[in-house]
Structure formats: C-alpha cells, structure tokens
C-alpha cells in the first residue's frame, strides 16, 4: 500500500510530497512539531499533545494553520489513508514560505503544515522493551527554551548519533550542575536506591513530556513514591532501575549508562509494571 502525506492542504503520495525551498522550517528550523503514538487507530495522550502544540506555537508567535477541530479531522484522515493501526503520527508547522530574511515574514504569510504517519510493530516494540536500551551521557548544549517543541534539533541529532555510534539507544544530557536533564528524544527517569521514582522537574529546561505527564497519573494511582528531585549520573548508575519515556519509546527500560550495567542487567519490575500500566492507560482495549 502506498503512503500518503498531507502537505499544505493536499494529500500527496509520500515519495512525491515536497515543501518549497524557502519554507522557513527548511531554511531556519523555524517551526514546531508533535508526535503522537497511535494504538488501534487512536491517538495516545491526544489532548496533551494538542495542548503542547498550541503552547509551542504561541511561544514562537506562529499562527495555527487551522482550528483544532479541523486539524483533528486531517490527522485522522492521514491515519485512514495510510491504514495505520499502530504507528506514529508526525505533525510539523513552520512559519511558512517567504524570501529568506531572519525577521518574521509579513503577518499574512500562511504557516506551512505537514503531516506524515508510519506504522509500527507492537510485537517488535515489546521485544525491544524486554531487552531494554543502553544510554550514554553528554554535556547539555541546547538553548534555554527546551520547553518549546521546536524542529530545531541539531544538538539532539548529534547526541543521538553519538549514542548510536556507541551502540546505545539514547543520550542523556547533563547540565552544568551535573544533573541529568532529559534524553535527546525522551524524558529520563530512575528508581533510586530508596525505591523512589525520580525525574527532572518541568520547571527545569526540559520538554514537558506528554508521556511523562500520563505516567505521573499512573504512578499516583499505583501508590509508588515519585519525586521531581533531579539526579546525577552517579545517582543513575547506583539506581535500582532506569527508563525513558516518550511518544516513540513509550516506557523503555535503560539497562546501562555509559557502559555501567544497572542491577542484574534485565528490565526491573517497577519499569516493566509501569510500561504495562502506561499501555493500559494510553491504549485501552
Ligand atoms: N520526542 N524530551 C525530548 C527532547 C523529546 O524530543 C521528547 C519526544 C520527549 C518526550 O515527550 P513526549 O512524551 O511528549 O513524546 C522528551 C519525540 C517523540 C520525537 O522527537 O520524535
């Protein structure tokens, strides 16, 4: 079956879908994005991603290309045309097409909207989660507005590539105070030596992960202790368990940090339990 992308009002064959060379996303990284996990054709954590999208657009003063109700119809149409059952839905909005100039273009320049979808394999994801991933750590080198989900991802890309070269699945950024902020495309968590779940506070310079928020609700229901007290790399290496959260990773166990193996080298009970509970919450049958 051929894939279909939505580009500025038209559904195009994926291989021929293009944007203009003077799209400000292409020239400046001047835009925002969102990624939804799709389970059984439904958007996981749907509202959280819409709320964050509106906020990202507002922070960058980009006018939404259409109202939320219309956008939802287009997103579902992209899923339908691609026959996505389980997958990932990607949306990108840029400040539009204009002659290259750093300042904003004239205010009636329409924003550019691109939506793509791809299928994922639930069984393969479960197998990956049964093995977990390795992470490396790198100095934080991003700008001060990581709360905005901008398409400007160069530090994240370089970090992720460094992780791949090292045989790892994620890179954690470590700030000037020695605290782990988050991953290149996920939030970072540990289960510390006291059994308390810890993750960096959303008051810090991180993305407010939607998966993280949903998991906070799951944790509140589970009776586990959780704290937004940040942790160091040493804390993480000494932790009982570690994991990452995100629309792509969902809840993914971390088995080693900079080559240091955690616990017995197998996903821990807390992480595995939270992954199952998250999936029940985000993708109810
Ligand atoms: N990334 N932190 C960063 C830097 C991220 O890029 C992401 C998500 C997250 C987790 O956010 P959420 O739970 O809302 O997906 C945290 C997406 C999946 C991506 O870039 O593909």
CSV table of C-alpha atoms and ligand atoms in Angstrom, one decimal:
chain,number,residue,atom,x,y,z
A,1,UNK,CA,0.0,0.0,0.0
A,2,UNK,CA,1.4,3.5,-0.9
A,3,UNK,CA,2.0,6.0,1.8
A,4,UNK,CA,0.3,9.4,1.8
A,5,UNK,CA,1.4,12.7,3.4
A,6,UNK,CA,-0.6,15.8,4.0
A,7,UNK,CA,1.2,19.0,2.7
A,8,UNK,CA,-0.4,22.4,2.9
A,9,UNK,CA,-3.9,21.3,2.1
A,10,UNK,CA,-3.3,18.4,-0.2
A,11,UNK,CA,-2.8,14.6,0.3
A,12,UNK,CA,0.2,13.6,-1.7
A,13,UNK,CA,2.0,10.3,-2.4
A,14,UNK,CA,4.7,10.2,0.3
A,15,UNK,CA,7.6,9.9,-2.2
A,16,UNK,CA,6.5,13.0,-4.1
A,17,UNK,CA,5.4,15.2,-1.2
A,18,UNK,CA,7.6,18.3,-1.1
A,19,UNK,CA,7.8,21.8,0.5
A,20,UNK,CA,9.1,25.0,-1.0
A,21,UNK,CA,12.8,25.7,-0.8
A,22,UNK,CA,12.1,28.9,1.0
A,23,UNK,CA,10.0,27.2,3.7
A,24,UNK,CA,11.3,28.8,7.0
A,25,UNK,CA,11.4,25.3,8.5
A,26,UNK,CA,13.9,24.2,5.8
A,27,UNK,CA,15.9,27.4,6.0
A,28,UNK,CA,15.9,28.3,9.7
A,29,UNK,CA,14.3,25.4,11.6
A,30,UNK,CA,11.6,28.0,12.3
A,31,UNK,CA,8.8,25.7,13.3
A,32,UNK,CA,7.3,23.3,15.8
A,33,UNK,CA,6.3,19.6,15.8
A,34,UNK,CA,4.4,17.0,17.6
A,35,UNK,CA,4.5,13.2,17.6
A,36,UNK,CA,1.6,11.0,18.7
A,37,UNK,CA,1.8,7.3,19.3
A,38,UNK,CA,-1.2,5.6,17.6
A,39,UNK,CA,-2.8,2.5,19.1
A,40,UNK,CA,-5.6,0.7,17.3
A,41,UNK,CA,-6.0,3.8,15.1
A,42,UNK,CA,-6.4,6.1,18.1
A,43,UNK,CA,-4.1,8.9,19.2
A,44,UNK,CA,-2.4,8.1,22.5
A,45,UNK,CA,-2.5,11.0,25.0
A,46,UNK,CA,-4.3,13.0,22.3
A,47,UNK,CA,-5.2,16.1,24.3
A,48,UNK,CA,-1.8,16.6,26.0
A,49,UNK,CA,-0.1,16.8,22.6
A,50,UNK,CA,-2.7,19.3,21.2
A,51,UNK,CA,-2.3,21.5,24.3
A,52,UNK,CA,1.5,21.4,24.0
A,53,UNK,CA,1.3,22.2,20.2
A,54,UNK,CA,-0.8,25.3,20.9
A,55,UNK,CA,1.7,26.4,23.5
A,56,UNK,CA,4.7,25.8,21.3
A,57,UNK,CA,3.0,27.8,18.5
A,58,UNK,CA,2.1,30.6,20.9
A,59,UNK,CA,5.7,30.8,22.3
A,60,UNK,CA,7.0,31.2,18.8
A,61,UNK,CA,4.2,33.5,17.7
A,62,UNK,CA,3.2,31.2,14.8
A,63,UNK,CA,-0.5,31.4,13.9
A,64,UNK,CA,-2.2,28.0,13.9
A,65,UNK,CA,-2.9,27.0,10.3
A,66,UNK,CA,-6.4,25.8,11.2
A,67,UNK,CA,-8.6,25.3,14.2
A,68,UNK,CA,-8.1,22.2,16.4
A,69,UNK,CA,-11.3,20.5,15.3
A,70,UNK,CA,-10.3,20.8,11.6
A,71,UNK,CA,-6.7,19.7,12.5
A,72,UNK,CA,-8.1,16.5,14.2
A,73,UNK,CA,-10.1,15.7,11.1
A,74,UNK,CA,-6.9,16.0,8.9
A,75,UNK,CA,-4.8,13.9,11.3
A,76,UNK,CA,-7.4,11.1,11.3
A,77,UNK,CA,-7.6,11.3,7.6
A,78,UNK,CA,-3.9,10.8,7.3
A,79,UNK,CA,-4.2,7.8,9.6
A,80,UNK,CA,-7.1,6.5,7.5
A,81,UNK,CA,-5.4,6.9,4.1
A,82,UNK,CA,-2.3,5.2,5.4
A,83,UNK,CA,-4.3,2.4,7.1
A,84,UNK,CA,-2.4,3.0,10.4
A,85,UNK,CA,-3.5,0.6,13.1
A,86,UNK,CA,-0.4,1.0,15.4
A,87,UNK,CA,2.1,3.7,14.5
A,88,UNK,CA,3.5,7.2,14.8
A,89,UNK,CA,1.8,10.4,13.6
A,90,UNK,CA,4.1,13.3,12.9
A,91,UNK,CA,2.9,16.9,12.5
A,92,UNK,CA,5.1,19.9,11.7
A,93,UNK,CA,4.1,23.6,11.4
A,94,UNK,CA,6.5,26.2,10.2
A,95,UNK,CA,6.3,30.0,9.9
A,96,UNK,CA,5.6,29.4,6.2
A,97,UNK,CA,7.3,30.3,2.9
A,98,UNK,CA,9.0,33.7,2.4
A,99,UNK,CA,12.1,35.3,0.9
A,100,UNK,CA,15.0,34.4,3.2
A,101,UNK,CA,15.2,37.1,6.0
A,102,UNK,CA,15.8,36.4,9.7
A,103,UNK,CA,12.9,38.6,10.8
A,104,UNK,CA,9.3,37.2,10.7
A,105,UNK,CA,7.7,37.5,7.2
A,106,UNK,CA,4.6,39.7,6.8
A,107,UNK,CA,1.8,38.7,9.1
A,108,UNK,CA,-0.5,37.3,6.4
A,109,UNK,CA,2.1,34.6,5.4
A,110,UNK,CA,0.3,31.3,5.9
A,111,UNK,CA,2.1,28.8,8.2
A,112,UNK,CA,3.1,25.6,6.5
A,113,UNK,CA,1.6,22.3,7.7
A,114,UNK,CA,3.0,18.8,7.0
A,115,UNK,CA,1.6,15.6,8.5
A,116,UNK,CA,3.0,12.1,8.0
A,117,UNK,CA,2.3,8.7,9.5
A,118,UNK,CA,4.0,5.4,9.7
A,119,UNK,CA,3.2,2.0,11.0
A,120,UNK,CA,5.0,0.5,14.0
A,121,UNK,CA,5.2,-3.1,15.1
A,122,UNK,CA,3.7,-3.7,18.6
A,123,UNK,CA,5.4,-7.1,19.0
A,124,UNK,CA,8.8,-5.7,17.9
A,125,UNK,CA,8.4,-2.8,20.4
A,126,UNK,CA,7.6,-5.3,23.2
A,127,UNK,CA,10.7,-7.4,22.3
A,128,UNK,CA,12.8,-4.3,22.4
A,129,UNK,CA,11.3,-3.3,25.8
A,130,UNK,CA,12.1,-6.8,27.1
A,131,UNK,CA,15.8,-6.2,26.4
A,132,UNK,CA,16.0,-2.5,27.2
A,133,UNK,CA,18.5,0.0,25.8
A,134,UNK,CA,21.9,1.5,26.7
A,135,UNK,CA,22.3,5.2,27.2
A,136,UNK,CA,25.3,7.5,27.1
A,137,UNK,CA,25.6,10.8,28.8
A,138,UNK,CA,26.8,14.1,27.2
A,139,UNK,CA,27.1,17.7,28.3
A,140,UNK,CA,23.9,19.7,27.9
A,141,UNK,CA,24.5,22.1,25.0
A,142,UNK,CA,20.9,23.1,24.0
A,143,UNK,CA,19.3,26.5,24.1
A,144,UNK,CA,17.3,27.8,27.1
A,145,UNK,CA,13.8,27.1,25.7
A,146,UNK,CA,13.7,23.3,25.6
A,147,UNK,CA,10.1,23.5,26.7
A,148,UNK,CA,9.2,24.5,23.2
A,149,UNK,CA,8.9,21.5,20.8
A,150,UNK,CA,10.8,23.2,18.0
A,151,UNK,CA,12.1,21.4,14.9
A,152,UNK,CA,15.5,22.9,15.6
A,153,UNK,CA,17.0,19.7,16.8
A,154,UNK,CA,20.7,19.8,16.0
A,155,UNK,CA,22.1,19.1,19.5
A,156,UNK,CA,19.6,16.3,19.9
A,157,UNK,CA,20.6,14.8,16.5
A,158,UNK,CA,24.3,14.9,17.3
A,159,UNK,CA,23.7,13.4,20.7
A,160,UNK,CA,21.5,10.6,19.2
A,161,UNK,CA,24.2,9.8,16.6
A,162,UNK,CA,26.9,9.7,19.2
A,163,UNK,CA,24.7,7.2,21.1
A,164,UNK,CA,24.3,5.1,18.0
A,165,UNK,CA,28.0,5.1,17.3
A,166,UNK,CA,28.4,3.8,20.9
A,167,UNK,CA,25.8,1.1,20.4
A,168,UNK,CA,23.4,2.9,22.7
A,169,UNK,CA,19.7,3.8,22.1
A,170,UNK,CA,19.6,7.2,23.8
A,171,UNK,CA,21.8,10.0,25.0
A,172,UNK,CA,21.1,11.8,28.3
A,173,UNK,CA,22.1,15.5,28.6
A,174,UNK,CA,23.8,16.5,31.8
A,175,UNK,CA,23.7,20.2,32.8
A,176,UNK,CA,26.4,22.4,34.4
A,177,UNK,CA,25.3,21.3,37.9
A,178,UNK,CA,25.8,17.6,37.0
A,179,UNK,CA,22.1,16.9,36.8
A,180,UNK,CA,20.6,14.7,34.1
A,181,UNK,CA,18.1,16.9,32.3
A,182,UNK,CA,16.5,14.6,29.7
A,183,UNK,CA,17.2,12.4,26.7
A,184,UNK,CA,17.7,13.6,23.1
A,185,UNK,CA,14.2,12.5,22.3
A,186,UNK,CA,12.7,11.3,25.7
A,187,UNK,CA,12.5,12.1,29.4
A,188,UNK,CA,14.8,10.4,31.8
A,189,UNK,CA,13.8,8.5,35.0
A,190,UNK,CA,15.4,6.4,37.7
A,191,UNK,CA,14.1,4.3,40.5
A,192,UNK,CA,16.6,5.3,43.2
A,193,UNK,CA,18.1,3.2,46.0
A,194,UNK,CA,15.1,4.0,48.2
A,195,UNK,CA,12.7,2.9,45.5
A,196,UNK,CA,11.6,6.4,44.8
A,197,UNK,CA,10.9,7.3,41.1
A,198,UNK,CA,12.9,10.4,40.1
A,199,UNK,CA,12.8,12.6,37.0
A,200,UNK,CA,13.9,16.2,36.3
A,201,UNK,CA,11.3,18.9,37.2
A,202,UNK,CA,9.4,20.5,34.4
A,203,UNK,CA,10.5,23.9,35.9
A,204,UNK,CA,14.0,23.0,34.6
A,205,UNK,CA,15.0,23.5,30.9
A,206,UNK,CA,13.3,20.3,29.5
A,207,UNK,CA,10.5,19.4,27.3
A,208,UNK,CA,7.3,18.7,29.3
A,209,UNK,CA,6.8,15.2,28.0
A,210,UNK,CA,3.2,14.2,27.5
A,211,UNK,CA,4.1,10.5,28.2
A,212,UNK,CA,5.8,11.8,31.4
A,213,UNK,CA,2.6,13.5,32.5
A,214,UNK,CA,0.4,10.5,31.8
A,215,UNK,CA,2.9,8.3,33.6
A,216,UNK,CA,2.7,10.7,36.6
A,217,UNK,CA,-1.0,9.9,36.8
A,218,UNK,CA,-0.4,6.2,36.5
A,219,UNK,CA,2.2,6.4,39.3
A,220,UNK,CA,-0.2,8.4,41.5
A,221,UNK,CA,-2.7,5.6,41.2
A,222,UNK,CA,-0.1,2.9,41.8
A,223,UNK,CA,1.0,4.2,45.2
A,224,UNK,CA,4.7,4.4,44.2
A,225,UNK,CA,6.8,7.3,45.6
A,226,UNK,CA,7.7,9.9,42.9
A,227,UNK,CA,9.9,13.0,43.2
A,228,UNK,CA,10.9,15.7,40.8
A,229,UNK,CA,14.3,16.0,42.5
A,230,UNK,CA,16.9,15.8,39.8
A,231,UNK,CA,19.6,13.1,39.7
A,232,UNK,CA,23.2,12.9,38.8
A,233,UNK,CA,24.9,10.3,36.5
A,234,UNK,CA,26.3,8.7,39.6
A,235,UNK,CA,22.8,8.5,41.2
A,236,UNK,CA,21.6,6.9,38.0
A,237,UNK,CA,24.5,4.4,37.9
A,238,UNK,CA,23.6,3.5,41.5
A,239,UNK,CA,19.9,3.3,40.9
A,240,UNK,CA,17.8,0.1,41.1
A,241,UNK,CA,16.3,0.9,37.7
A,242,UNK,CA,16.2,3.5,35.0
A,243,UNK,CA,14.0,4.2,32.0
A,244,UNK,CA,13.0,6.7,29.4
A,245,UNK,CA,9.5,8.0,28.3
A,246,UNK,CA,8.3,9.5,25.1
A,247,UNK,CA,5.8,9.0,22.3
A,248,UNK,CA,8.3,6.8,20.4
A,249,UNK,CA,9.9,4.9,23.3
A,250,UNK,CA,6.7,4.8,25.5
A,251,UNK,CA,8.2,3.4,28.7
A,252,UNK,CA,11.6,1.9,27.8
A,253,UNK,CA,14.0,0.3,30.3
A,254,UNK,CA,17.6,1.5,30.4
A,255,UNK,CA,20.0,-1.3,31.0
A,256,UNK,CA,23.3,0.5,31.1
A,257,UNK,CA,24.6,4.1,31.5
A,258,UNK,CA,28.0,4.9,29.9
A,259,UNK,CA,28.7,1.2,29.9
A,260,UNK,CA,27.8,0.7,33.6
A,261,UNK,CA,25.3,-2.1,33.8
A,262,UNK,CA,22.3,-1.5,36.1
A,263,UNK,CA,21.1,-4.1,38.5
A,264,UNK,CA,21.1,-7.6,37.1
A,265,UNK,CA,21.1,-6.4,33.5
A,266,UNK,CA,17.4,-7.2,33.0
A,267,UNK,CA,14.5,-4.8,33.0
A,268,UNK,CA,13.3,-4.2,36.6
A,269,UNK,CA,9.9,-4.9,38.0
A,270,UNK,CA,8.9,-1.3,38.5
A,271,UNK,CA,9.8,-0.3,35.0
A,272,UNK,CA,8.0,-3.3,33.4
A,273,UNK,CA,5.0,-2.7,35.6
A,274,UNK,CA,4.8,1.0,34.6
A,275,UNK,CA,5.2,0.2,30.9
A,276,UNK,CA,2.2,-2.2,31.1
A,277,UNK,CA,0.2,0.3,33.2
A,278,UNK,CA,1.0,3.1,30.8
A,279,UNK,CA,-0.1,1.0,27.8
A,280,UNK,CA,-3.4,0.2,29.6
A,281,UNK,CA,-3.9,3.9,30.3
A,282,UNK,CA,-2.9,5.2,26.9
A,283,UNK,CA,-4.3,2.4,24.7
A,284,UNK,CA,-7.3,1.0,26.5
A,285,UNK,CA,-8.9,-2.0,24.7
B,1,LIG,N1,10.4,13.3,21.3
B,1,LIG,N2,12.2,15.2,25.5
B,1,LIG,C1,12.6,15.4,24.3
B,1,LIG,C2,13.8,16.2,24.0
B,1,LIG,C3,11.8,14.9,23.2
B,1,LIG,O1,12.1,15.1,21.9
B,1,LIG,C4,10.7,14.1,23.6
B,1,LIG,C5,9.8,13.5,22.5
B,1,LIG,C6,10.4,13.9,24.9
B,1,LIG,C7,9.2,13.1,25.3
B,1,LIG,O2,8.0,13.8,25.1
B,1,LIG,P1,6.6,13.1,24.8
B,1,LIG,O3,6.4,12.1,25.9
B,1,LIG,O4,5.6,14.2,24.8
B,1,LIG,O5,6.7,12.4,23.5
B,1,LIG,C8,11.2,14.5,25.9
B,1,LIG,C9,9.6,12.8,20.1
B,1,LIG,C10,9.0,11.5,20.3
B,1,LIG,C11,10.5,12.9,18.9
B,1,LIG,O6,11.3,13.8,18.8
B,1,LIG,O7,10.3,12.0,18.0
